[in-house]
CSV table of C-alpha atoms in Angstrom, one decimal:
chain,number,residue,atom,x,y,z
A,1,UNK,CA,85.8,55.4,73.4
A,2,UNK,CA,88.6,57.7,74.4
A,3,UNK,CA,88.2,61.2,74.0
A,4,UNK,CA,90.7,62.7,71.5
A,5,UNK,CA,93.2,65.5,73.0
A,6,UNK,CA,92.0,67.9,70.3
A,7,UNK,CA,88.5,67.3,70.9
A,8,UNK,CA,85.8,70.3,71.0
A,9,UNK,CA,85.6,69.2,74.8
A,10,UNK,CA,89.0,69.6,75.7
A,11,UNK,CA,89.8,72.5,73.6
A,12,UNK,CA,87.0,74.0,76.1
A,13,UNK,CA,88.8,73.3,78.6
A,14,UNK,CA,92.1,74.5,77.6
A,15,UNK,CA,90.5,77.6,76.7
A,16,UNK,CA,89.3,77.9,80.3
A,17,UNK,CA,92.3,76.6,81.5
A,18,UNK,CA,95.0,78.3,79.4
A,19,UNK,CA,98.7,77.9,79.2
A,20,UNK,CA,100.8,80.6,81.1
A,21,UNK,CA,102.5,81.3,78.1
A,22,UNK,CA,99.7,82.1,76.0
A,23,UNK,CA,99.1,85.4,77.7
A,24,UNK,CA,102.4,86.9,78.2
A,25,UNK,CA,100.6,90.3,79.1
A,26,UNK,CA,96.9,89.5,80.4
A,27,UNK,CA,96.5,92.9,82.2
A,28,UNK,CA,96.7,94.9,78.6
A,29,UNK,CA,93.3,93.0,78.3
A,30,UNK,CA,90.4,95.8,78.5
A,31,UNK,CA,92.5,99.0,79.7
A,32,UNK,CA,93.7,97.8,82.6
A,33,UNK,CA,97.5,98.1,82.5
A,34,UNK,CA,97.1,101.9,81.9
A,35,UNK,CA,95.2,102.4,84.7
A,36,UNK,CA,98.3,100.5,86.9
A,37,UNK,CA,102.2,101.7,87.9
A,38,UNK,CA,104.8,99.1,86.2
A,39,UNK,CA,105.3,97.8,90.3
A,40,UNK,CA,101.1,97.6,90.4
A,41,UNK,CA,101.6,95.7,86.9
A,42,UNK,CA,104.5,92.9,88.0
A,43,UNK,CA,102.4,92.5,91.1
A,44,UNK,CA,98.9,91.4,89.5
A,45,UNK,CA,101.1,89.2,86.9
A,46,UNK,CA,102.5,87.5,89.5
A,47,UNK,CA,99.7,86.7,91.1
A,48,UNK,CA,98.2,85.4,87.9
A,49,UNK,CA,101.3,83.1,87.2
A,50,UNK,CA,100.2,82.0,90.7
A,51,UNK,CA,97.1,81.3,90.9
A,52,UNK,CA,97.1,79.5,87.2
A,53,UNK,CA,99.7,77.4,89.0
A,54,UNK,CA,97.3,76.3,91.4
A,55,UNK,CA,94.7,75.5,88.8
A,56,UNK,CA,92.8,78.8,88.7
A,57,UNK,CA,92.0,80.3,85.0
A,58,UNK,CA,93.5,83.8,85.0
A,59,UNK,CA,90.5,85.2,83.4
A,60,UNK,CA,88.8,84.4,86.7
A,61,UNK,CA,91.5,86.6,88.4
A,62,UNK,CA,91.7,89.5,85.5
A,63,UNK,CA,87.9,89.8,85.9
A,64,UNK,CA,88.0,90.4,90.1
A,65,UNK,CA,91.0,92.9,89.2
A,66,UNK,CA,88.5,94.4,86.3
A,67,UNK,CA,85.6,94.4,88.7
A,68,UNK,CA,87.3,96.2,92.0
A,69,UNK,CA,89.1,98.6,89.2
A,70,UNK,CA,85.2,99.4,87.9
A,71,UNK,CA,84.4,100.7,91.4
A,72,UNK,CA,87.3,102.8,91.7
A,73,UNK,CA,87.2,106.6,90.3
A,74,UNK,CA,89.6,107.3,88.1
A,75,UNK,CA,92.8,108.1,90.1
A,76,UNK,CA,96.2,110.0,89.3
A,77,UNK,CA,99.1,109.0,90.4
A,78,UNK,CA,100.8,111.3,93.0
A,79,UNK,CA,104.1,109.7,94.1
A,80,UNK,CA,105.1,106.2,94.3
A,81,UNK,CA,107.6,104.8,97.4
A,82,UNK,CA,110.8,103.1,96.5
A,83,UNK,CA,112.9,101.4,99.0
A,84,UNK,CA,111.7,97.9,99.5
A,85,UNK,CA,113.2,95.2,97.3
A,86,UNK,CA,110.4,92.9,97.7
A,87,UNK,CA,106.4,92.7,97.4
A,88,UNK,CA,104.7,95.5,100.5
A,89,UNK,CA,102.3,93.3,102.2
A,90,UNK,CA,101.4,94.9,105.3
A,91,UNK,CA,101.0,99.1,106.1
A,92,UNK,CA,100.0,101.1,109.1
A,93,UNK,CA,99.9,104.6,109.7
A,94,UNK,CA,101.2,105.2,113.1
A,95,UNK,CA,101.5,108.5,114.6
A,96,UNK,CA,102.8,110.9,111.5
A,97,UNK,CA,104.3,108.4,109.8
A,98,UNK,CA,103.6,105.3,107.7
A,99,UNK,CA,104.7,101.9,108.3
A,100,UNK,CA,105.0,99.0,105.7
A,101,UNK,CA,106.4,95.3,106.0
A,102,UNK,CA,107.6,93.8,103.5
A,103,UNK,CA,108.7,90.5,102.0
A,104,UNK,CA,112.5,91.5,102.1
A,105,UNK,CA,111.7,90.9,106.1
A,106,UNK,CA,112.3,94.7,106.6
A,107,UNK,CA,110.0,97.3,107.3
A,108,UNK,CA,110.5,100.8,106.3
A,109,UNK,CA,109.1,104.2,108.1
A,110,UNK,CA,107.9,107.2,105.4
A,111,UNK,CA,107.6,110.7,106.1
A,112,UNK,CA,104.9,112.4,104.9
A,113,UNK,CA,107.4,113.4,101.7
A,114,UNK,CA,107.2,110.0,100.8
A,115,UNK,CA,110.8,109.8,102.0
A,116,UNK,CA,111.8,106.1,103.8
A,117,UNK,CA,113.4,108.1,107.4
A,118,UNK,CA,114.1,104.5,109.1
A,119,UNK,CA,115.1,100.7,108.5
A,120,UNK,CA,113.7,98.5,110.8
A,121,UNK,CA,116.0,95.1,110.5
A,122,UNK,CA,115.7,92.7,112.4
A,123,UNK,CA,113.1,89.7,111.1
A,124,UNK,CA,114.3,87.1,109.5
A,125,UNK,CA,111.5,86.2,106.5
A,126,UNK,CA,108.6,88.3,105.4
A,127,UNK,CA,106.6,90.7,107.5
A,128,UNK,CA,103.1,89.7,107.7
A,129,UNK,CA,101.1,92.0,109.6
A,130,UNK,CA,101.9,95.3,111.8
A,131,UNK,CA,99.9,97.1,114.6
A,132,UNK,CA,100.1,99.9,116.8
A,133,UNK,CA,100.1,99.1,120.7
A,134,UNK,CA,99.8,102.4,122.7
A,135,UNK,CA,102.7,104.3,121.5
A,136,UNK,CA,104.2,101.2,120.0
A,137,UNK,CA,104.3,99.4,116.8
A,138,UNK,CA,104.5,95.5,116.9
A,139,UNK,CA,105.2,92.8,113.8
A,140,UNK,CA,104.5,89.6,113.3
A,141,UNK,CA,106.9,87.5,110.7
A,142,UNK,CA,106.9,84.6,108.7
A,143,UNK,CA,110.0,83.6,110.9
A,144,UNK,CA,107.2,83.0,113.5
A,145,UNK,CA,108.6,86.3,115.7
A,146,UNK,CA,107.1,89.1,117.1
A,147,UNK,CA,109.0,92.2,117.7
A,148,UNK,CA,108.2,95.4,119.3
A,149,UNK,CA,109.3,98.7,118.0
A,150,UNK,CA,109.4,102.5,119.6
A,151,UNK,CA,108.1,105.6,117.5
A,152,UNK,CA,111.8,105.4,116.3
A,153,UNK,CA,111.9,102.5,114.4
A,154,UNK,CA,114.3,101.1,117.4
A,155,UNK,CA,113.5,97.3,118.4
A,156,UNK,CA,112.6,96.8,122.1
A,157,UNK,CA,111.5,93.4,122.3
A,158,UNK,CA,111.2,90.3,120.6
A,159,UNK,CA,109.4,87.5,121.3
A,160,UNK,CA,109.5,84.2,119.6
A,161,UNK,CA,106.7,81.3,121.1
A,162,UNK,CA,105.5,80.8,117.7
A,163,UNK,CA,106.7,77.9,115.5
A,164,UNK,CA,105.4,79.2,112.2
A,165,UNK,CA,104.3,81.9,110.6
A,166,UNK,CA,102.6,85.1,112.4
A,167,UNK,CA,99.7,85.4,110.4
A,168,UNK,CA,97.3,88.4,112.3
A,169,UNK,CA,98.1,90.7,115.8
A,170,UNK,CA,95.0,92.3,117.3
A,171,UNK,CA,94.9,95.1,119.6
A,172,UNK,CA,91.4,94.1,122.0
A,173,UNK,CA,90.9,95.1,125.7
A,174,UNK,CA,94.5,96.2,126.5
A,175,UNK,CA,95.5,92.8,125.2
A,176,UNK,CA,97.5,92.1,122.6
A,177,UNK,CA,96.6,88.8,120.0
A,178,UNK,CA,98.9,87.0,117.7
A,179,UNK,CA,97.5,84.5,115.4
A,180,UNK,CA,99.8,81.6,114.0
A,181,UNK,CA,100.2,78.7,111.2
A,182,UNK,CA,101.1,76.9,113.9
A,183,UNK,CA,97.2,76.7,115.0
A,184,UNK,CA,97.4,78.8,118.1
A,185,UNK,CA,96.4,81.9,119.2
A,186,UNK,CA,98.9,83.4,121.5
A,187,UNK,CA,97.9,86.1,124.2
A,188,UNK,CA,100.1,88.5,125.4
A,189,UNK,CA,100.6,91.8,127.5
A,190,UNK,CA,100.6,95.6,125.7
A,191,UNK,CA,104.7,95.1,126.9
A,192,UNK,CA,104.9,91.5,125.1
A,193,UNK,CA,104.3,89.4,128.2
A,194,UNK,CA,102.7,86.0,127.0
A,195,UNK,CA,99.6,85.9,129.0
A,196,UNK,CA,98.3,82.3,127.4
A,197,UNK,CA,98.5,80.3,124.3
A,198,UNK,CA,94.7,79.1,122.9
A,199,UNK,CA,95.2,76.0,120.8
């Protein structure tokens, strides 16, 4: 026959499988949330609202976060960086300064203060990924653009042959790679040249 809703089977399952609501605050589980800053905290919840979205138990996630915290020594917090509105994605340290992208499209320049010194604007959806080119730093956006900045944070090129997102840029050979959801792989010049396009 049918199984019943409330059987021992499925209250497995929604044990496995449990309702977003029923943990309100997973990452208090265990120590971790005061081991993590309040952004660290609203990050990691968000991801578990995620991925239980797509079908994954959280416990699955809370015990990778458990196990890469286990291998960590215990750290202090020195300073934490406030200027981006969104999630940080993507960093780079480039020259004496550190570079982040972020999902407010903008990328920020920090002194070694911790103070944000520049604004790049420009992109028009989330910063994916940032690399340094000679004495250049390039991004790739989920507005499917690349765009070239000097040490100044001042954009000097822009190119858009991309029709989604720019997932990955790689420095090899004095050649420049931009990887794509589009499915291609586009090859371009250390002064943003497109050289080819690999499909």
């Amino acid at each position: 026959g049918q199984t019943d809703d409330h059987s021992p089977a499925n209250a497995a399952e929604e044990d496995a499988w449990p309702d977003p609501s029923r943990w309100a605050d997973p990452l208090e589980v265990e120590g971790v949330g005061n081991r993590l800053t309040n952004s660290a905290k609203r990050s990691f919840k968000a991801l578990l609202m995620c991925n239980a979205r797509e079908g994954l138990a959280p416990t699955c996630v809370l015990r990778c976060i458990l196990e890469f915290l286990s291998r960590l020594p215990e750290l202090k917090l020195v300073q934490e960086l406030e200027g981006h509105t969104e999630w940080v994605y993507c960093m780079l340290k480039f020259q004496d300064r550190l570079w982040t992208g972020s999902f407010d499209s903008q990328i920020c320049v920090w002194d070694a203060a911790g103070q944000c010194v520049q604004r790049c604007v420009g992109h028009r959806s989330w910063v994916y990924c940032l690399t340094a080119v000679g004495d250049k730093v390039w991004s790739g956006s989920v507005d499917g653009s690349i765009r070239i900045w000097d040490a100044a944070g001042q954009c000097v090129n822009f190119m858009k042959t991309h029709i989604d997102a720019v997932n990955a840029l790689l420095v090899w050979d004095e050649h420049v790679f931009s990887a794509s959801g589009d499915a291609t792989i586009s090859v371009w010049s250390e002064d943003g040249e497109l050289l080819r396009r690999c499909r």
